[in-house]
XYZ file of C-alpha atoms in Angstrom:
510
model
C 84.567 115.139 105.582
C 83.400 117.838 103.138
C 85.939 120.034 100.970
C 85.087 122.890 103.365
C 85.922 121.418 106.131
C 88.884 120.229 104.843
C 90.142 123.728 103.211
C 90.084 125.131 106.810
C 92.578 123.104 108.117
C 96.244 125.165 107.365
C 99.569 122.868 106.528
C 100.480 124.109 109.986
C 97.773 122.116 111.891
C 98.051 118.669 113.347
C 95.425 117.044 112.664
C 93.630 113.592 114.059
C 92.523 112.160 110.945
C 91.017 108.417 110.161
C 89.368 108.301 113.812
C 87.613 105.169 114.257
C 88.235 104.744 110.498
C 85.278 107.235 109.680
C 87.734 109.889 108.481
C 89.966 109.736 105.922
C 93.396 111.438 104.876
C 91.738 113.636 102.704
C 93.327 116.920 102.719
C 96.566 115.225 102.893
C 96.727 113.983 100.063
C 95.776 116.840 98.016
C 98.038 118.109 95.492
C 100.081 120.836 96.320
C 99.962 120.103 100.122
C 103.029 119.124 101.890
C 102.275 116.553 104.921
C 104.929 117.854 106.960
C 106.417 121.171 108.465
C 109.010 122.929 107.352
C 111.285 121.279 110.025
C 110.036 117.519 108.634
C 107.318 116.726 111.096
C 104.013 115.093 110.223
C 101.288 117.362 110.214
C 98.856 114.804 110.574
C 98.174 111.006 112.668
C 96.628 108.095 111.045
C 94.917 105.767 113.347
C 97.395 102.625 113.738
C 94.466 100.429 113.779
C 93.005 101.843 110.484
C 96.070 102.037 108.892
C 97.265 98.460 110.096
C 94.379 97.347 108.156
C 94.985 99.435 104.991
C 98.617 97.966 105.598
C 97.875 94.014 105.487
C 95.497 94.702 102.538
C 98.149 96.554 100.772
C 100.212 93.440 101.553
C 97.921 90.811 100.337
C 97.649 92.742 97.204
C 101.200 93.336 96.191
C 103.630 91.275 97.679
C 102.568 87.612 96.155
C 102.642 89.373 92.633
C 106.110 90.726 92.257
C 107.546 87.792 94.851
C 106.195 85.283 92.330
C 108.023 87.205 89.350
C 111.591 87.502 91.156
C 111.481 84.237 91.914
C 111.415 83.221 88.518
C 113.186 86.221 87.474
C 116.359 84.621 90.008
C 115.548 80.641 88.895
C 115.794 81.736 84.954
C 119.238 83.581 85.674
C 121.060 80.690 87.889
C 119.463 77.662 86.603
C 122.626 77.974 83.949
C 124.242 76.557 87.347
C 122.067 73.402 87.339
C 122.041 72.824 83.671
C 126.052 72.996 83.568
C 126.371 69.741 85.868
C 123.623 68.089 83.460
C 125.677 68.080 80.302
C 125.626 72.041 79.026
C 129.234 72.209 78.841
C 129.730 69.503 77.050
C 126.713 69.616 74.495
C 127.800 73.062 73.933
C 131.673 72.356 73.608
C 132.313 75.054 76.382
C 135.854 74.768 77.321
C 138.450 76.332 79.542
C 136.782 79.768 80.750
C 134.265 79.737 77.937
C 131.442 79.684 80.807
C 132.636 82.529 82.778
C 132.498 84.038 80.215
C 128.969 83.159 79.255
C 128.000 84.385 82.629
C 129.525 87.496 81.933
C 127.745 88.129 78.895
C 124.525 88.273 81.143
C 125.993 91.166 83.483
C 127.468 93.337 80.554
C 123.722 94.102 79.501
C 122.263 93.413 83.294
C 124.753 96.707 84.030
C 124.043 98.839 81.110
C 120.322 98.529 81.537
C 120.183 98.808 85.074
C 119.209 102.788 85.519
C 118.053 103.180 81.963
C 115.480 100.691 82.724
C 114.336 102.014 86.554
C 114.114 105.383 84.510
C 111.746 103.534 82.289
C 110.150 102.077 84.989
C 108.999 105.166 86.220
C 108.073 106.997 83.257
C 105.808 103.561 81.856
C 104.656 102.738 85.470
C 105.843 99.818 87.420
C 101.913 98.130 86.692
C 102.738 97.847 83.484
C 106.671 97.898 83.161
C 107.599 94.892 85.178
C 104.618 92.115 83.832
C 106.797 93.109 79.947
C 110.122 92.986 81.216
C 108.996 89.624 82.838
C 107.249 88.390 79.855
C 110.856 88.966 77.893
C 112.934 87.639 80.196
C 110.780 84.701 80.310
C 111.345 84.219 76.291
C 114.846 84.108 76.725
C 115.317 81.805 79.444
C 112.521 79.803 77.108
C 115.221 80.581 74.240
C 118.164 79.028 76.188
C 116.575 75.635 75.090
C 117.531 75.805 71.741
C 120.845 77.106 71.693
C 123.419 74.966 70.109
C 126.951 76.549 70.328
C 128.472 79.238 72.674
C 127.738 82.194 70.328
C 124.064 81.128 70.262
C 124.224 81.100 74.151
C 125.668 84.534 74.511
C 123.444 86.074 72.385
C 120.172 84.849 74.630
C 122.336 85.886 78.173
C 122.922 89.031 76.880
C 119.152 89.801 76.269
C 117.723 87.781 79.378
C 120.239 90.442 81.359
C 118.592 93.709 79.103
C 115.312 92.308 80.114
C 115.781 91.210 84.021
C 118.166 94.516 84.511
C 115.065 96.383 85.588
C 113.218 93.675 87.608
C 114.968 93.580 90.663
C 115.207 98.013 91.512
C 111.960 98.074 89.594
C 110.576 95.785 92.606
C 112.031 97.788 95.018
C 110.737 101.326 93.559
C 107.380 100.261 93.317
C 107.299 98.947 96.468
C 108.174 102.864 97.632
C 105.407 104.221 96.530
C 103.240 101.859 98.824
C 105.334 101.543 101.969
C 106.381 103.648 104.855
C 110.225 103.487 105.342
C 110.327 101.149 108.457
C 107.815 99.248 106.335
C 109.527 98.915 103.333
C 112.666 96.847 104.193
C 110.373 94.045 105.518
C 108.220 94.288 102.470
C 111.476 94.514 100.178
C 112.408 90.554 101.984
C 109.533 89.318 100.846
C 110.732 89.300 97.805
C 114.257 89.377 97.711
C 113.937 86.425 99.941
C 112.979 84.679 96.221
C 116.246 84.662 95.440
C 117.869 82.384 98.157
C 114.619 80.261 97.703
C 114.899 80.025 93.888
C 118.416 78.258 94.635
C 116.317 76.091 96.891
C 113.278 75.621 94.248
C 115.614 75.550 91.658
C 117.624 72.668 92.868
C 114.400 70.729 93.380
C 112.370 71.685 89.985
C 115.617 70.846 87.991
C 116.070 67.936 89.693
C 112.228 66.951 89.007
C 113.036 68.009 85.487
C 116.090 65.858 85.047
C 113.971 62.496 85.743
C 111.817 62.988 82.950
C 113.141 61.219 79.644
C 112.221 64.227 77.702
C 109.350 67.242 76.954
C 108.392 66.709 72.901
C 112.043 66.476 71.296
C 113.507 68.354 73.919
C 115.714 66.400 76.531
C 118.388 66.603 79.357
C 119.491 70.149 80.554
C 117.115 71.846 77.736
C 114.179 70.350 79.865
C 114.790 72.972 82.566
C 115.155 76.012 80.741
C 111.999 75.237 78.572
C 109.540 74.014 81.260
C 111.030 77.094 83.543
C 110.717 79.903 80.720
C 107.014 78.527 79.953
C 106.291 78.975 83.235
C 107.680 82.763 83.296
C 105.743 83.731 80.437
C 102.698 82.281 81.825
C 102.854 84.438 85.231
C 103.813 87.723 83.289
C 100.822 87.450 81.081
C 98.645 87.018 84.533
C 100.737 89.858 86.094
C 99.709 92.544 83.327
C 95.829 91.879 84.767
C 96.935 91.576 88.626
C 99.742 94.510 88.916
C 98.225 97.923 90.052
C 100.832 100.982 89.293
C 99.713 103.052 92.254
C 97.334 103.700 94.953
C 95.291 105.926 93.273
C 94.673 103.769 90.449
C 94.209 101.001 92.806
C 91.142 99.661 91.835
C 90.540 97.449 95.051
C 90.739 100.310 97.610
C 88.433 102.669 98.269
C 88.336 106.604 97.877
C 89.309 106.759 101.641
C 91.956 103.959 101.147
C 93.600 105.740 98.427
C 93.552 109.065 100.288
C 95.184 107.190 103.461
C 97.424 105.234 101.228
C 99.343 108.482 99.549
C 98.829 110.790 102.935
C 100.876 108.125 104.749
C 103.761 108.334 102.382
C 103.515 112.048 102.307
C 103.680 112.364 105.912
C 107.728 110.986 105.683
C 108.931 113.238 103.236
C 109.824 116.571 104.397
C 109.007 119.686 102.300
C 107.166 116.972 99.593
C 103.560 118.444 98.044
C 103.390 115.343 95.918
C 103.786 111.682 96.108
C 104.671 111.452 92.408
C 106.571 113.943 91.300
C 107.590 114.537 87.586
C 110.534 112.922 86.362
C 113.474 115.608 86.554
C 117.577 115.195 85.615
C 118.294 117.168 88.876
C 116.689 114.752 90.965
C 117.872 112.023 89.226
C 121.313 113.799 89.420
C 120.764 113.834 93.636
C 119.531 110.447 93.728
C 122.714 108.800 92.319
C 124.972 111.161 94.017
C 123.380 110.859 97.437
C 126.502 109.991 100.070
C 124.343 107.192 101.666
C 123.330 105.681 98.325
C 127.178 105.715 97.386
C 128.301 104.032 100.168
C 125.515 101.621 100.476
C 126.084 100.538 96.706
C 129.470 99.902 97.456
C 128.046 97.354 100.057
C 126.225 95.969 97.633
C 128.442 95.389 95.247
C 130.999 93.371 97.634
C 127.794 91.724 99.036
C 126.669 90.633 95.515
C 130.117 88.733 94.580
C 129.629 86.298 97.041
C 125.246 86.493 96.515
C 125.978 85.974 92.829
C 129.092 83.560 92.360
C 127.212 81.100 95.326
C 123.617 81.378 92.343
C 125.716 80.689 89.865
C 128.489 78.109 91.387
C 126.203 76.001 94.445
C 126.119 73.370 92.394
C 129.574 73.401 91.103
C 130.675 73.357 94.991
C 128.668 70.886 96.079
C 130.271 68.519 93.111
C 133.582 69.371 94.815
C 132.525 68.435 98.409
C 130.629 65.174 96.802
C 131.963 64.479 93.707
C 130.788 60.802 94.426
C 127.207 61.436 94.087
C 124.936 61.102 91.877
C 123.928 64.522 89.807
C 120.633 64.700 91.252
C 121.327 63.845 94.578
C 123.974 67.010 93.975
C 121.654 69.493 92.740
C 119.550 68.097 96.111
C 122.608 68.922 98.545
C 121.749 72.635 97.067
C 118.976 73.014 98.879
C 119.068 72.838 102.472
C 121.620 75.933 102.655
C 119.278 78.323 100.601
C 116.355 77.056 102.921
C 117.905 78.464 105.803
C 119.338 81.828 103.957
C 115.836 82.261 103.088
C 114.723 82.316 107.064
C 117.389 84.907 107.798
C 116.562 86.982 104.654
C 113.025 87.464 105.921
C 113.920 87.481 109.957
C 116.726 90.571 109.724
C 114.346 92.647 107.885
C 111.500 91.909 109.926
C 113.529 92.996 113.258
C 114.892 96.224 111.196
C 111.216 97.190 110.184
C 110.254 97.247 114.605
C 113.368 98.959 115.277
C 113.526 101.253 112.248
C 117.023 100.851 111.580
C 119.144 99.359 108.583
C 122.767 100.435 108.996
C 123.603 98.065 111.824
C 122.205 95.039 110.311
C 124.742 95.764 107.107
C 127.345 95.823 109.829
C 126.436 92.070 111.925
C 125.554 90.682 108.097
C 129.590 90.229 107.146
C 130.695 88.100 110.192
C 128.889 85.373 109.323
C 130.496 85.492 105.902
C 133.886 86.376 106.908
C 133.642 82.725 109.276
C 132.233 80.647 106.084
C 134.928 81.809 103.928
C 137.265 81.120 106.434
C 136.585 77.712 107.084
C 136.602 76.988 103.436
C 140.048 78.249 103.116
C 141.102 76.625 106.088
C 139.840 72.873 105.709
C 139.285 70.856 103.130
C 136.454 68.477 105.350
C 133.745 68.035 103.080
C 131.772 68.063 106.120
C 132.907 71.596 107.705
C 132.779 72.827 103.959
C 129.112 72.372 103.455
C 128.064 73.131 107.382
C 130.238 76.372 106.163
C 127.478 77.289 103.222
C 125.220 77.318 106.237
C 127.129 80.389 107.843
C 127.200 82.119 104.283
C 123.721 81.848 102.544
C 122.280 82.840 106.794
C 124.169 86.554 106.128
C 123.868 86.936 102.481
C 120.824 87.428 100.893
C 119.306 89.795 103.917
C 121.427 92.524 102.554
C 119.224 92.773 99.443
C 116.046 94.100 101.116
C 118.319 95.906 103.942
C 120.465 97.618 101.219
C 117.709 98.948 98.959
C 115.586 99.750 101.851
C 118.524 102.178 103.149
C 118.837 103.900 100.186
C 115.007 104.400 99.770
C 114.897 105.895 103.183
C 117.904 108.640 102.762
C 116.196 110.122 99.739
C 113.352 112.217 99.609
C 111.460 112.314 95.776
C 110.463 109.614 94.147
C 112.787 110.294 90.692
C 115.324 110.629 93.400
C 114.412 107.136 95.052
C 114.205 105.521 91.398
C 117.555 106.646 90.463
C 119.226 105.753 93.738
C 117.742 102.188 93.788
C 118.773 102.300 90.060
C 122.118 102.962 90.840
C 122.428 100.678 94.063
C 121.293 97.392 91.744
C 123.521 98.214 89.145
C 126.745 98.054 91.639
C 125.188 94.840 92.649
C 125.557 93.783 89.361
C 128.792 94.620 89.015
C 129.228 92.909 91.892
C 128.088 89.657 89.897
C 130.012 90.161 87.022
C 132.652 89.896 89.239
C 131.931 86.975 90.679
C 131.399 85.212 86.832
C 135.139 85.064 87.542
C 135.745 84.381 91.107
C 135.637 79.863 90.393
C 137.810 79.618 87.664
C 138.074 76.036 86.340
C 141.945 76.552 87.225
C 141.249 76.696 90.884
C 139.233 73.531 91.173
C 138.666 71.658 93.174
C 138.727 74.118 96.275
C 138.810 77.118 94.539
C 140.883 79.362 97.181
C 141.231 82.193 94.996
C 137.114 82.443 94.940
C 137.088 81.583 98.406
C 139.805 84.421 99.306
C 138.320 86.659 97.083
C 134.298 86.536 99.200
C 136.321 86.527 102.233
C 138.020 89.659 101.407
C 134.562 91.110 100.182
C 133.004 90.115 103.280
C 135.713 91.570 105.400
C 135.529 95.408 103.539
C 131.403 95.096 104.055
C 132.539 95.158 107.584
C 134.505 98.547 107.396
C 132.330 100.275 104.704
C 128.962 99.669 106.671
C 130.765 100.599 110.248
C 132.493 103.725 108.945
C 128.930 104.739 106.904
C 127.558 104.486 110.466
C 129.881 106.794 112.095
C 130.012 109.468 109.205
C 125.632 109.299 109.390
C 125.947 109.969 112.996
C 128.288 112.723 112.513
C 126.594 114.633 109.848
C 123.195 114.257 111.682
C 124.678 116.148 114.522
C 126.380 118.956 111.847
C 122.651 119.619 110.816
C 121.264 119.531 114.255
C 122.839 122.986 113.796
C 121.536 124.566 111.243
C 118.725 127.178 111.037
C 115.774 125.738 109.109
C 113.952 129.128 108.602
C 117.178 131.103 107.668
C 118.171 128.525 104.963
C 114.620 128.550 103.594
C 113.511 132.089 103.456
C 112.772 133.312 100.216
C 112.524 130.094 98.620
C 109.835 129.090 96.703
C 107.897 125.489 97.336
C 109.282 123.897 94.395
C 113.016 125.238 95.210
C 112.350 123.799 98.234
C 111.450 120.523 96.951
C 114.409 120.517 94.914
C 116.533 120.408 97.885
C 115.734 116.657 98.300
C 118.211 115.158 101.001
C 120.087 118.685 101.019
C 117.144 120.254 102.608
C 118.375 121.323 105.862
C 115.716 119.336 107.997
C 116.174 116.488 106.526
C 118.311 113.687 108.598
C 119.955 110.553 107.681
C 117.891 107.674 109.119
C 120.294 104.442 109.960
């Protein structure tokens, strides 16, 4: 299509664009034109066909990279779990709550970082931000090999949490920029889902490791964080030559591609001239203060007591259920739960991306874990116990991509997006700094002070995610009633654009 033809097409024209996948999104995604009306619908429809096809090569492309890296982002955080029933504690003289407290070491920095490092993220470029933060991440759990006392060991979980702070809402934000929002939930599983199969992996490499007499003059538990970190470091170095930042940089799509690519993204956000806007304190402000992002960390953070403390603390229940068997045959038992949270972490996003809805899920997520918890504090059948993980890790990890996704799809900028994603990780993280103290070694062997304390976070999910429902519903209906035009006269594009999700055509998607 030549420039002319495309400068005679006005903002306020519908256009058929990408027919038979001889056009392309061209004048869409030219700077300084927004790809919707003022009232936030599309001005222009990309064949499904084409852009199925632009979709699955997008996936191809992205998705193995950054799964790959969380799942050894997730394996070097928890396998502390697996290397504490192989002899840590006692090579290291940890006593009493010294572990907790070595877990909690990891979150102090993992919080801190958290925003400061999406920020980052964004102003480096996720292409090249997340293969570094990998490669560091991957020294330290490298590091954790050659620690010798519980100072030593703090200092290297303090700096594996300043380096994997920005992996997992770095992930997510980068994903944003290639995905539409019933697109990016799914898309956000594929990685996320890492994290219930690095407890599954995990189990199984450290098992592997454990039956090897020793790697140089390395031996025991040091075996898994050496062989694991190496392995890191070795990805992240291929990452740095994989990783593309955005489309149009994307060296494996064509001009037409990369057009498509950013028009499609364009088309969502209402008022928006520009995929990639400059980084601004306003929109960071909006971001972080967005009502759907605050009540969707909150979420998060109860979620991520129970995602976090099960990581860190599988192994250590398993011992209590079976404290007859042998440690490998333990760190085995780990496994089968995480295989099956891993099928539900991909299956409730992929139903949420056809109906284009996220809320609801956040809401049937907590039964599940409300009846684990239950049965745990109810019985002490070794049995019903472990059949009880089953219930837990099918709920859990899903509300990683769900979460994340929901707050990507109530903003409109991307500063705003990176800062809400930022902010929703971070009370995750809290969440898991928490749960460094939720299985104290003073609650052994059935631990119903950690078990009371995931069924009470379970139970509030419930009532946060329903009443967050209600109040979307509610507000949608408020704006229903406002006058677009009246709001907007006089104001110029980029006041406009400022607006974000206070624009008054914007709507809260559930």
């Amino acid at each position: 299509m030549s420039s002319e033809k495309r400068a005679s097409h006005s903002d306020a024209e519908k256009v058929e664009i990408a027919q038979n996948g001889e056009e392309t999104a061209h004048f869409a995604a030219e700077r300084g034109h927004v790809a919707t009306d003022q009232h936030g619908n599309s001005l222009y429809h990309l064949d499904p066909k084409v852009e199925a096809k632009l979709r699955l090569k997008i996936d191809y492309m992205i998705v193995p990279t950054v799964s790959i890296l969380y799942l050894f982002c997730f394996i070097d955080r928890a396998n502390i779990g697996n290397a504490k029933i192989a002899g840590l504690e006692k090579d290291l003289n940890l006593t009493g709550y010294d572990y907790n407290a070595l877990l909690s070491v990891f979150y102090i920095s993992y919080i801190l970082f958290e925003i400061p490092s999406n920020i980052v993220c964004k102003w480096v470029g996720p292409g090249w931000f997340l293969p570094a933060t990998s490669l560091g991440f991957g020294v330290c759990s490298l590091a954790n090999a050659f620690v010798h006392n519980f100072s030593q060991a703090c200092a290297v979980r303090f700096l594996l949490g300043v380096f994997e702070a920005g992996m997992m809402p770095g992930i997510a934000y980068y994903m944003s920029r290639w995905y539409r929002r019933a697109e990016l939930t799914f898309r956000l599983s594929l990685y996320i889902v890492m994290a219930p199969l690095a407890g599954a992996f995990g189990g199984l490499l450290a098992s592997g490791i454990l039956t090897l007499d020793s790697v140089g003059s390395v031996k025991t538990w040091r075996m898994i964080f050496l062989i694991e970190g190496t392995i890191t470091i070795g990805l992240s170095i291929i990452a740095f030559f994989t990783l593309t930042d955005r489309p149009a940089s994307a060296r494996w799509l064509t001009e037409e591609e990369k057009e498509m690519a950013i028009a499609r993204i364009k088309a969502e956000r209402v008022a928006t001239s520009t995929v990639l806007d400059k980084m601004d304190k306003k929109k960071l402000w909006m971001g972080m203060t967005n009502p759907v992002t605050l009540g969707t960390s909150i979420v998060y953070l109860l979620n991520n007591i129970t995602v976090q403390g099960l990581a860190f603390f599988a192994p250590t229940i398993v011992r209590s259920i079976y404290p007859d068997k042998a440690t490998v045959t333990q760190q085995l038992y780990t496994v089968p739960p995480y295989a099956v949270g891993a099928f539900f972490t991909v299956l409730l996003p992929l139903i949420s991306w056809f109906v284009d809805r996220r809320q609801i899920f956040m809401i049937a997520a907590a039964p599940m874990t409300v009846a684990g918890y239950a049965i745990f504090l109810a019985t002490t059948n070794p049995n019903a116990r472990y059949g009880a993980t089953f219930l837990i890790t099918s709920s859990l990890f899903a509300l990683g991509p769900i979460t994340n996704g929901q707050v990507s799809a109530n903003v409109i900028s991307d500063t705003a997006r990176s800062s809400a994603i930022g902010l929703n990780v971070m009370c995750g993280n809290i969440g898991g700094l928490i749960s460094t103290w939720s299985f104290l070694p003073s609650d052994a062997p059935n631990y119903p002070i950690g078990n009371g304390l995931n069924l009470a976070s379970a139970g509030t999910v419930l009532v946060v995610a329903t009443l967050m429902l209600l109040w979307m519903k509610m507000d949608n209906k408020r704006r229903d009633g406002r006058n677009v035009e009246e709001e907007l006269a006089g104001m110029s594009q980029q006041e406009v654009e400022d607006l974000d999700w206070k624009h008054p055509a914007f709507r809260w998607k559930p």
